[in-house]
Short mmCIF file of C-alpha atoms and ligand atoms in Angstrom, two decimals:
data_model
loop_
_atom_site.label_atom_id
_atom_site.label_comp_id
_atom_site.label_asym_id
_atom_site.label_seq_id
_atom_site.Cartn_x
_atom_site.Cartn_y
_atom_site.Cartn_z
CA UNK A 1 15.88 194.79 -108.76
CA UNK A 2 17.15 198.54 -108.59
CA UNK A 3 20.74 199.38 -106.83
CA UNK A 4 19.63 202.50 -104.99
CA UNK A 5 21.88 204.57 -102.81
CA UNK A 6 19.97 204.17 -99.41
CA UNK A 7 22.24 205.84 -97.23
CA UNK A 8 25.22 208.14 -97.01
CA UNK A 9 27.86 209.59 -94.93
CA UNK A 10 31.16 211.51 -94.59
CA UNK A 11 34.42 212.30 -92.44
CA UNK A 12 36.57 214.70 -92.58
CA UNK A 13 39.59 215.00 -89.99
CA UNK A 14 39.61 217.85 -87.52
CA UNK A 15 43.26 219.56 -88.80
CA UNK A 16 42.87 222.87 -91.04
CA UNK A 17 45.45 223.37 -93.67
CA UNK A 18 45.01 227.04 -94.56
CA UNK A 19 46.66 228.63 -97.40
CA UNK A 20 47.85 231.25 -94.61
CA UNK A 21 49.85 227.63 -93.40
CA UNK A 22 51.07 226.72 -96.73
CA UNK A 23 52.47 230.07 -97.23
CA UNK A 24 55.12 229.48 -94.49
CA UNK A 25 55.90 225.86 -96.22
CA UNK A 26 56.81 226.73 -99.51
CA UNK A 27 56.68 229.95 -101.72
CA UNK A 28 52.93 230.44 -102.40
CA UNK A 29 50.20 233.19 -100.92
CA UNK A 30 46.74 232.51 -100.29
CA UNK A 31 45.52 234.89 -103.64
CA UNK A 32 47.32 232.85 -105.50
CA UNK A 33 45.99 229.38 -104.64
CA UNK A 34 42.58 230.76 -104.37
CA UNK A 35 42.87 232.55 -107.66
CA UNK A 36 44.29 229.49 -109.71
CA UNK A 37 42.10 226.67 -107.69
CA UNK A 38 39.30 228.28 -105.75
CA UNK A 39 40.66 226.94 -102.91
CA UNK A 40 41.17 228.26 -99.49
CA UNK A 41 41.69 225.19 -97.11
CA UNK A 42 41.79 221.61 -96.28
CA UNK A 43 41.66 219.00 -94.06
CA UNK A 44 44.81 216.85 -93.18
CA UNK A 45 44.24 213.23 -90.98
CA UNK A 46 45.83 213.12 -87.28
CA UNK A 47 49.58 211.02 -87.45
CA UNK A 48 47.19 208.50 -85.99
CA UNK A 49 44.45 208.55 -87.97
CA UNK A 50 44.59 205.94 -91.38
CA UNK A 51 42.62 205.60 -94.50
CA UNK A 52 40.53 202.59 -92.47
CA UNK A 53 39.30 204.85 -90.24
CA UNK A 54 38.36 207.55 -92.23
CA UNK A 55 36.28 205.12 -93.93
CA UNK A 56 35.08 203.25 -90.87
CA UNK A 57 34.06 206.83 -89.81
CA UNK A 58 32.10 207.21 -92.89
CA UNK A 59 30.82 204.13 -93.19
CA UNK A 60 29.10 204.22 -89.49
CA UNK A 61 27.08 207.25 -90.25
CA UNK A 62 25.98 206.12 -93.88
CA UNK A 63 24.45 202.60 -92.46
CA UNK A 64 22.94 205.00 -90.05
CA UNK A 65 21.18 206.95 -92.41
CA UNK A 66 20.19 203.86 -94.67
CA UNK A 67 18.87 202.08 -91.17
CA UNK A 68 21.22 199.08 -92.02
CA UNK A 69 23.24 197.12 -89.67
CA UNK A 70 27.07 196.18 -90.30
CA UNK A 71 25.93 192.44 -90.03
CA UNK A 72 23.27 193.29 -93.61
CA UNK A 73 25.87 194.23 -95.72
CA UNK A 74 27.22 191.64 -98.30
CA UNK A 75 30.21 193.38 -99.65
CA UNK A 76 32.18 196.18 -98.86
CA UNK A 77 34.25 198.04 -101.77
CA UNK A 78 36.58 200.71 -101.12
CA UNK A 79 38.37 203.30 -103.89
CA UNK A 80 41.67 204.57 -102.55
CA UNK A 81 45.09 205.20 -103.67
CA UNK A 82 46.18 205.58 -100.06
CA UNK A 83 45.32 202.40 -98.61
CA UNK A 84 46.74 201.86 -94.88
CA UNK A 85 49.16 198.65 -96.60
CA UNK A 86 49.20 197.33 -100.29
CA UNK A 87 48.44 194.62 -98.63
CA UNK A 88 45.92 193.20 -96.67
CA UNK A 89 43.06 195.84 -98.19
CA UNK A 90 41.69 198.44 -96.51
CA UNK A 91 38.42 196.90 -96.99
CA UNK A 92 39.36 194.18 -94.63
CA UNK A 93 40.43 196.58 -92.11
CA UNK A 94 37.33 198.82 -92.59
CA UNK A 95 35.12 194.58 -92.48
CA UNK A 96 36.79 194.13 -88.91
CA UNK A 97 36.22 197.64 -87.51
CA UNK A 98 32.44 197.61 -88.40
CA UNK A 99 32.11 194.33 -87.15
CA UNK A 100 30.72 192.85 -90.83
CA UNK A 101 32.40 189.60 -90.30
CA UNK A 102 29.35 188.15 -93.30
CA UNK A 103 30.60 190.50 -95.62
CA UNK A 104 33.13 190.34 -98.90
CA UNK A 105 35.62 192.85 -98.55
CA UNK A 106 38.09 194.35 -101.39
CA UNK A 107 39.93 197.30 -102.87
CA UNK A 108 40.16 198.73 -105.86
CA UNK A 109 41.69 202.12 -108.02
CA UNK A 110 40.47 204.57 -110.27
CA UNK A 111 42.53 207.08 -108.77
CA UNK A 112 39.65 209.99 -108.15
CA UNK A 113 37.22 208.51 -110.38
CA UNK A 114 37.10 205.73 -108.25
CA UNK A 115 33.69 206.54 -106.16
CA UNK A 116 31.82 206.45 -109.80
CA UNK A 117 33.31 202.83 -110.76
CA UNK A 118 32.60 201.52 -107.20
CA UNK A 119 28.91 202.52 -107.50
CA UNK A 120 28.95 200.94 -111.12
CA UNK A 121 30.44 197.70 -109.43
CA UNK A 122 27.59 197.67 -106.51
CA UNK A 123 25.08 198.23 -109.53
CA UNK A 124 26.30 195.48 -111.50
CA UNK A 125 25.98 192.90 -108.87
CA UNK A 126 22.87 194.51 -106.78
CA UNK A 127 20.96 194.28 -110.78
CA UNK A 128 22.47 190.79 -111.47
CA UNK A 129 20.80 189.81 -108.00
CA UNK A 130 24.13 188.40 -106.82
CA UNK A 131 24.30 190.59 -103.71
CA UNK A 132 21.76 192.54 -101.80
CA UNK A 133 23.38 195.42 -99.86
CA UNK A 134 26.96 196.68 -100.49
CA UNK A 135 28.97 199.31 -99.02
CA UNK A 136 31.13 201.29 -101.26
CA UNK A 137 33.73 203.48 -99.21
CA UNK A 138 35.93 206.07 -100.69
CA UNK A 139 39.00 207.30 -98.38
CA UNK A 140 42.20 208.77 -99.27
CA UNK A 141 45.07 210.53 -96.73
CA UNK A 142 46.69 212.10 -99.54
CA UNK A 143 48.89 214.33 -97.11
CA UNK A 144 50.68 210.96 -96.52
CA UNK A 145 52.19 210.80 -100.30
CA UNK A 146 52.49 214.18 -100.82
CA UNK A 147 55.40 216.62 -100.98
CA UNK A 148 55.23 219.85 -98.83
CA UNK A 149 58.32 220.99 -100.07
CA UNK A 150 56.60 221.17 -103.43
CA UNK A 151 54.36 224.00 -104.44
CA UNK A 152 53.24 222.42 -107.36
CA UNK A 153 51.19 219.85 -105.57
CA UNK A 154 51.02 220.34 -102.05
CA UNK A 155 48.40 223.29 -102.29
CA UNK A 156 46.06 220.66 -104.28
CA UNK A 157 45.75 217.75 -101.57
CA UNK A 158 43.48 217.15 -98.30
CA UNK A 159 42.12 214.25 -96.53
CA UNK A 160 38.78 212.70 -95.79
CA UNK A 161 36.18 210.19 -96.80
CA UNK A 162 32.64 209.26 -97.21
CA UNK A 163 30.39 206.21 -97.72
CA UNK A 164 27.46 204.89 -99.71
CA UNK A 165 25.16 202.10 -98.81
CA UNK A 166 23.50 200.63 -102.15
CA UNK A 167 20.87 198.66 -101.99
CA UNK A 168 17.95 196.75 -104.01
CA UNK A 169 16.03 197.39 -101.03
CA UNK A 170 14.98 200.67 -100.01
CA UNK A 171 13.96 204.38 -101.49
CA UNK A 172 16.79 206.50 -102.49
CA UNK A 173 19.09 207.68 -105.27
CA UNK A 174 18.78 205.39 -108.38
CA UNK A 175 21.56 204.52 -109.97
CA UNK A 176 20.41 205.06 -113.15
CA UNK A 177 23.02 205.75 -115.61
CA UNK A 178 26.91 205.09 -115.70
CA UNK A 179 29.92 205.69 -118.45
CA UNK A 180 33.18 205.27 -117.52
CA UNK A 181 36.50 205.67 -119.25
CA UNK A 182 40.20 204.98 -119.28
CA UNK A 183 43.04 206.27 -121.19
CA UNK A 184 46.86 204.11 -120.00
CA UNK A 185 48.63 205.92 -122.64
CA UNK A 186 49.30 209.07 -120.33
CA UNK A 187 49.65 207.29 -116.83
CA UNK A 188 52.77 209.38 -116.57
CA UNK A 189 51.29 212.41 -116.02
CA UNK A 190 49.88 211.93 -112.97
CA UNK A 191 51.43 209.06 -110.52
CA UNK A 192 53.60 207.99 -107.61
CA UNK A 193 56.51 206.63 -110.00
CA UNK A 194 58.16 204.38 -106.70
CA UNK A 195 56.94 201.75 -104.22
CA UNK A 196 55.05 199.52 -106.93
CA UNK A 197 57.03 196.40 -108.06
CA UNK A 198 58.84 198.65 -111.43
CA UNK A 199 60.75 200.63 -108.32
CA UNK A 200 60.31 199.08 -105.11
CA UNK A 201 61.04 201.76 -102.18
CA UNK A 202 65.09 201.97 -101.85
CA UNK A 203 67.16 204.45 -100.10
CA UNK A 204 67.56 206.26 -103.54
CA UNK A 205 63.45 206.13 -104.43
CA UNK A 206 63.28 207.96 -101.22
CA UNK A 207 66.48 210.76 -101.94
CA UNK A 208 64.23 211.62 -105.01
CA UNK A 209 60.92 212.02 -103.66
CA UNK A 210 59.50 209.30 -105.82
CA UNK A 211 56.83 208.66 -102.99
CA UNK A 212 54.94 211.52 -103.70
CA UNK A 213 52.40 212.61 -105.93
CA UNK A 214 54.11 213.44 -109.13
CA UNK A 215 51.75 215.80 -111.91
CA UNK A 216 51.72 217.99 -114.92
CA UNK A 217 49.47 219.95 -113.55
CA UNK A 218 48.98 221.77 -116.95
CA UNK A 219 48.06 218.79 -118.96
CA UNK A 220 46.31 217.12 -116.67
CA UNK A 221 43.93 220.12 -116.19
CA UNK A 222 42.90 220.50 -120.07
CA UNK A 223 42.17 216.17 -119.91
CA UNK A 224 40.55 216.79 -117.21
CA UNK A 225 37.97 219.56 -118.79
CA UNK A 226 37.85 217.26 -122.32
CA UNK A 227 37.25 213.87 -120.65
CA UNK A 228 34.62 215.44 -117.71
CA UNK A 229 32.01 217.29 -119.82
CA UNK A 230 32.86 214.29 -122.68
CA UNK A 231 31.05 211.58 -119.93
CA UNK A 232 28.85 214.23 -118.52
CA UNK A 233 26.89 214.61 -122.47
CA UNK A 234 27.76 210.27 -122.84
CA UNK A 235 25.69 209.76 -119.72
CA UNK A 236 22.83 212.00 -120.35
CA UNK A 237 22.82 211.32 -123.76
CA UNK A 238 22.33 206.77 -122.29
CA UNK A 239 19.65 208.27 -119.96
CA UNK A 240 17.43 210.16 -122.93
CA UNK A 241 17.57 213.46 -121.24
CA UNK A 242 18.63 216.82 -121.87
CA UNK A 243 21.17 218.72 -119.95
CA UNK A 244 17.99 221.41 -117.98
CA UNK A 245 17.00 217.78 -116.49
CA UNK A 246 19.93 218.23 -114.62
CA UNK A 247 18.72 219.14 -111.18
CA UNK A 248 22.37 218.99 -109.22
CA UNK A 249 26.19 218.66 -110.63
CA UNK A 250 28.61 217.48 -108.33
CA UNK A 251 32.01 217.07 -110.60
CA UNK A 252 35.31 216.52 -108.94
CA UNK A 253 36.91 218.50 -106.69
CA UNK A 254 40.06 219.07 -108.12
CA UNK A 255 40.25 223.13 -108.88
CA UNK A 256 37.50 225.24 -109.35
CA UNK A 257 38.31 226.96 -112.91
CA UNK A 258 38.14 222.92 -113.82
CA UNK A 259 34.52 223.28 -112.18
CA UNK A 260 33.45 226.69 -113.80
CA UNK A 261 35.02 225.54 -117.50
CA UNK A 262 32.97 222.16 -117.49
CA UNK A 263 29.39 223.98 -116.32
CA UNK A 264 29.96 226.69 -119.18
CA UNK A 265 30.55 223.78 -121.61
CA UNK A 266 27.45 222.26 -120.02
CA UNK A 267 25.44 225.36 -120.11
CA UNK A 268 24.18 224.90 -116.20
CA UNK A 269 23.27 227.69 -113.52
CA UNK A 270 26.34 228.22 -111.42
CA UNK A 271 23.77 227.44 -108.27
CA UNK A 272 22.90 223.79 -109.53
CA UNK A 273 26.78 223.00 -109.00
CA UNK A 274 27.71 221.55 -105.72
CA UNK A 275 31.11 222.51 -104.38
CA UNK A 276 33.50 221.92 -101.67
CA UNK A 277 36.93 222.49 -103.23
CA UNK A 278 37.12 225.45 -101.37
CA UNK A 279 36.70 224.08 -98.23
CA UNK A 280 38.41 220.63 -98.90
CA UNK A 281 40.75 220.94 -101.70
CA UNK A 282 40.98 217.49 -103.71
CA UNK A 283 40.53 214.56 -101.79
CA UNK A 284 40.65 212.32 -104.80
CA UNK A 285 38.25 209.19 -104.80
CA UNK A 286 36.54 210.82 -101.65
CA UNK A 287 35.67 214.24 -103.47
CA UNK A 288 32.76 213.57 -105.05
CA UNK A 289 31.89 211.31 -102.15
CA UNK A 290 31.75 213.69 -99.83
CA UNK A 291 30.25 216.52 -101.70
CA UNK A 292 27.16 214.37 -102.58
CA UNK A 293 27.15 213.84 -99.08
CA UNK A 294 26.78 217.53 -98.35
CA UNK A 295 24.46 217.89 -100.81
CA UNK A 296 21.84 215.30 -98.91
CA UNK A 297 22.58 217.15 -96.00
CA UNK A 298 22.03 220.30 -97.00
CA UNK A 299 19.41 220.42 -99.65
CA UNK A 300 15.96 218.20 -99.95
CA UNK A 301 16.18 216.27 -103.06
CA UNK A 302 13.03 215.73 -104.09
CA UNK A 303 11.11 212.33 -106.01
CA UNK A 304 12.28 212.53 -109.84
CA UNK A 305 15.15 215.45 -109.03
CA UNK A 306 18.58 214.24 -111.35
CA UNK A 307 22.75 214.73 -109.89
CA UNK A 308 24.72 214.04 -111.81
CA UNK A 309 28.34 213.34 -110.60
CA UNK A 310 31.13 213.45 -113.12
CA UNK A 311 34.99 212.64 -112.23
CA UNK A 312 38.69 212.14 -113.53
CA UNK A 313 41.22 211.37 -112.19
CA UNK A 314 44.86 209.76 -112.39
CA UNK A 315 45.16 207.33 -115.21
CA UNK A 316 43.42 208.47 -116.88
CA UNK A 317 40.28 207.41 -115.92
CA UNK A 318 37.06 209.38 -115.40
CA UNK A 319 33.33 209.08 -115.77
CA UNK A 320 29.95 210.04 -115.10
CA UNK A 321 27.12 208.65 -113.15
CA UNK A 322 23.31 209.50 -113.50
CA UNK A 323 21.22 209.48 -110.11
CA UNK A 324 17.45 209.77 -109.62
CA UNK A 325 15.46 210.19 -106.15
CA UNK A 326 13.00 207.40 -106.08
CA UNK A 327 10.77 205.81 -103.76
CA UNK A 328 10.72 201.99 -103.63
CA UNK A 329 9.22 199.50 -105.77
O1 UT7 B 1 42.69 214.95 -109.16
C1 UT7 B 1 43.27 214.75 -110.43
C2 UT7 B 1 43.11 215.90 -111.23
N1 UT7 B 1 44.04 216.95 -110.90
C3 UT7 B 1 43.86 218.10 -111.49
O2 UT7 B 1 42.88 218.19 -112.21
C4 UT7 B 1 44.86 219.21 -111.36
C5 UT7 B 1 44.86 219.99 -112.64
N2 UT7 B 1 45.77 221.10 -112.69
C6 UT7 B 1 45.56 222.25 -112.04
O3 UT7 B 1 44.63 222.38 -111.27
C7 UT7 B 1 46.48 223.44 -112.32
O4 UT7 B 1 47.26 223.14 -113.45
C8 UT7 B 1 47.41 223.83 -111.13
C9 UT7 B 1 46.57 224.44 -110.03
C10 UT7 B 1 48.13 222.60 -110.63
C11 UT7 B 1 48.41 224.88 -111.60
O5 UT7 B 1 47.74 226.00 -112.13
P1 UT7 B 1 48.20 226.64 -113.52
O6 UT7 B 1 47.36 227.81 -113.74
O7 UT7 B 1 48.15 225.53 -114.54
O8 UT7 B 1 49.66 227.11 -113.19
P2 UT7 B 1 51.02 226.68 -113.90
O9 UT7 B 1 51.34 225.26 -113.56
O10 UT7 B 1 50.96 227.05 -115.34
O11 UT7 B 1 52.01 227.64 -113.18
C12 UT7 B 1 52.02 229.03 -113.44
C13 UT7 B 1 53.12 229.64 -112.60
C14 UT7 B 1 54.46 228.93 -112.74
O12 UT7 B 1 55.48 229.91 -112.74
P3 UT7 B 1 56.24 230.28 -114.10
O13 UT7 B 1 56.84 229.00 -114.56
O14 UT7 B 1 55.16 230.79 -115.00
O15 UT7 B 1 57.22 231.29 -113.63
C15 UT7 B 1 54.54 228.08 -111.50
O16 UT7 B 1 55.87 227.85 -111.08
O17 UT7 B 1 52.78 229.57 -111.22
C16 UT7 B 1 53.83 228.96 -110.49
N3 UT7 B 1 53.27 228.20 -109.39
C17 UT7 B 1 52.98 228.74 -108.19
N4 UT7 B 1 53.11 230.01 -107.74
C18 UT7 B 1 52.72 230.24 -106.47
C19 UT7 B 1 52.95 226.88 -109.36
N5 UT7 B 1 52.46 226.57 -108.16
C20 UT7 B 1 52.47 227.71 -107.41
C21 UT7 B 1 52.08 228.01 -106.10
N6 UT7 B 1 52.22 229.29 -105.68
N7 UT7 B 1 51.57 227.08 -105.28
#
C-alpha cells in the first residue's frame, strides 16, 4: 500500500499585520523588513481564535477535498509549538471538534519542520498497513509567544494552518521520498527558554520575557541555508533523480533571501519556487503546509509532476520530502 496525500486544506485568520502596523510597534519600516525577509504582511488569530481551531478549520476543507468523512479517519497527528494547553493535545481538541470520536489523536514537535515528520509518521504506518487514513494537521498562533516589543522577532511571525489527509486509498501526491534531520547541540539558538519543567512560568520568567520566542537570527539563518539544500540533494539523491525533475519547490517560509540562497544552490528557475512569505511571514510547522496548499489551488499538477518540500526549523531539525502526482493502484 502507498500513503498518498488525498486531500488538502488551509486557514488563515482574517487580521492583517502590515509592516505599515509594525512600524508604529517597534523601530522598524516596511523597506526594511521587506528588504531583509521579503516580507510584507501576515496574518495574526482573533483573541478567540486557538491553535484547535485553526486546525479544525483546516482540517474540514482538506477531508472535503479528499471526499473523506471525520468518522474514516484513523489517526489524527498535529505539529505545533503553540498548542492551545501542554496538556490535553491539541489533537484531542481538533478529534472532538470534527466529530472523529474512532480516531487516535496526538501531538508532536519539530518546531517548523514538523509538517515533513508528520507526513513521514502517516507514511510509516499507512505502508506498514497499521492504519488506513490519517490526518496530519499543522497549526501554530505564534503571535501568542511572541514579543512585539522586540524587533528582532516580531516582524518574522504570523498565524495559520493547514491539513493533509493521507491515505492508502485514493489518487494523489505520493509520498515518495523522506530525510529528516536533527541537530540538539544548538537548541539554544532558537527556543522559548521558560514554561517547560527546567523554568516553570514564575512571576520573574514573565519580568524577562522568557515566554517568547527567543533567536539568533544570524546563526540560525546560515543553518538554515546549510541544513535545507543539504536534505533537498539527500532526498533526491534516495529518489534516483536529478534536481530538473524537480517540477515545484516549496521550502519554508521563514525569509525570502533563505528562499532565493537555497534555489541558487539548487540551480532551479525562480518560477518553480512556491512562495507565500510575503504574504504570510513564517508560520512555522504550518508554512510549508499551507503553501503546498496554495500550490493545489492554484496550479494543475499533473500525473508524474515532482514538489519537493524542504524545511528547518527550531532544534535543529529540518528535512525534505519527495512528492509525486499519481493515480491509484
Ligand atoms: O523558522 C525558523 C527559522 N528562522 C529563520 O530562519 C530566521 C533566520 N534569520 C533571519 O531571517 C534574519 O537573520 C533576520 C531577518 C532575523 C535578521 O536579518 P539580518 O540581515 O540577519 O539582520 P541582523 O540580525 O544582522 O541585523 C542587522 C541590523 C542590526 O543593527 P546593527 O546591530 O547592525 O546596528 C539590527 O539591530 O538590523 C537591525 N534590525 C532591525 N532594523 C530595523 C534587526 N531587526 C530590525 C528591524 N527593523 N525589524
Amino acid at each position: 500500500m502507498k500513503a498518498r496525500i488525498i486531500g488538502t486544506g488551509s486557514y488563515l485568520p482574517e487580521r492583517v499585520l502590515t509592516n505599515r502596523d509594525l512600524e508604529q510597534m517597534v523601530e522598524t519600516s516596511d523597506e526594511w523588513i521587506f528588504t531583509r525577509t521579503g516580507m510584507k504582511e501576515r496574518r495574526i488569530a482573533a483573541e478567540d481564535e486557538f491553535t484547535s481551531d485553526m486546525g479544525a478549520a483546516a482540517a474540514r476543507k482538506a477531508l472535503e477535498k479528499a471526499n473523506l468523512k471525520a468518522e474514516e479517519l484513523d489517526l489524527i497527528l498535529v505539529a505545533t509549538l503553540t498548542p492551545d494547553y501542554i496538556f490535553p493535545s491539541t489533537a484531542v481538541l481538533i478529534q472532538n471538534e470534527l466529530k472523529a470520536p474512532q480516531a487516535a489523536a496526538f501531538d508532536f514537535q519539530a518546531a517548523c519542520t514538523g509538517f515533513l515528520y508528520g507526513l513521514s509518521i502517516a507514511k510509516g504506518y499507512i505502508e506498514s498497513g497499521f492504519y488506513k487514513n490519517i490526518l496530519v494537521v499543522a497549526s501554530e498562533k505564534l503571535s501568542s509567544i511572541v514579543d512585539y516589543k522586540d524587533r528582532n522577532t516580531c516582524i518574522l511571525f504570523g498565524d495559520g494552518a493547514a491539513a493533509a489527509v493521507v491515505s492508502g486509498n485514493g489518487s494523489g501526491l505520493a509520498i515518495r521520498e523522506i530525510c529528516l534531520g536533527a541537530d540538539g547541540e544548538v537548541a539554544e539558538l532558537l527556543m522559548l527558554p521558560a514554561g517547560g519543567c527546567r523554568e516553570p512560568a514564575s512571576i520573574d520568567s514573565v519580568a524577562k520575557g522568557k515566554h517568547f520566542i527567543a533567536m539568533d537570527g544570524k546563526e540560525v539563518f546560515k543553518h538554515a541555508v546549510r541544513r535545507m539544500e543539504g536534505a533537498a540533494k539527500e532526498c533526491l539523491e534516495k529518489a534516483n533523480l536529478s534536481e530538473d525533475a524537480v517540477d515545484w519547490l516549496i521550502p519554508h517560509q521563514a525569509n525570502k533571501r533563505i528562499i532565493d540562497a537555497i534555489a541558487k544552490r539548487f540551480s532551479i528557475e525562480d518560477e518553480k519556487v512556491y512562495k507565500t512569505v510575503e504574504k504570510y511571514g513564517n508560520t512555522s510547522a504550518s508554512a510549508v503546509a499551507i503553501a503546498l496548499d496554495e500550490l493545489i489551488l492554484e496550479k494543475t499538477i499533473n500525473e508524474g509532476e515532482n514538489i519537493l518540500l524542504v524545511a528547518f526549523g527550531a532544534g535543529f531539525t529540518w528535512g525534505a520530502t519527495l512528492l509525486t502526482m499519481e493515480s491509484d493502484g
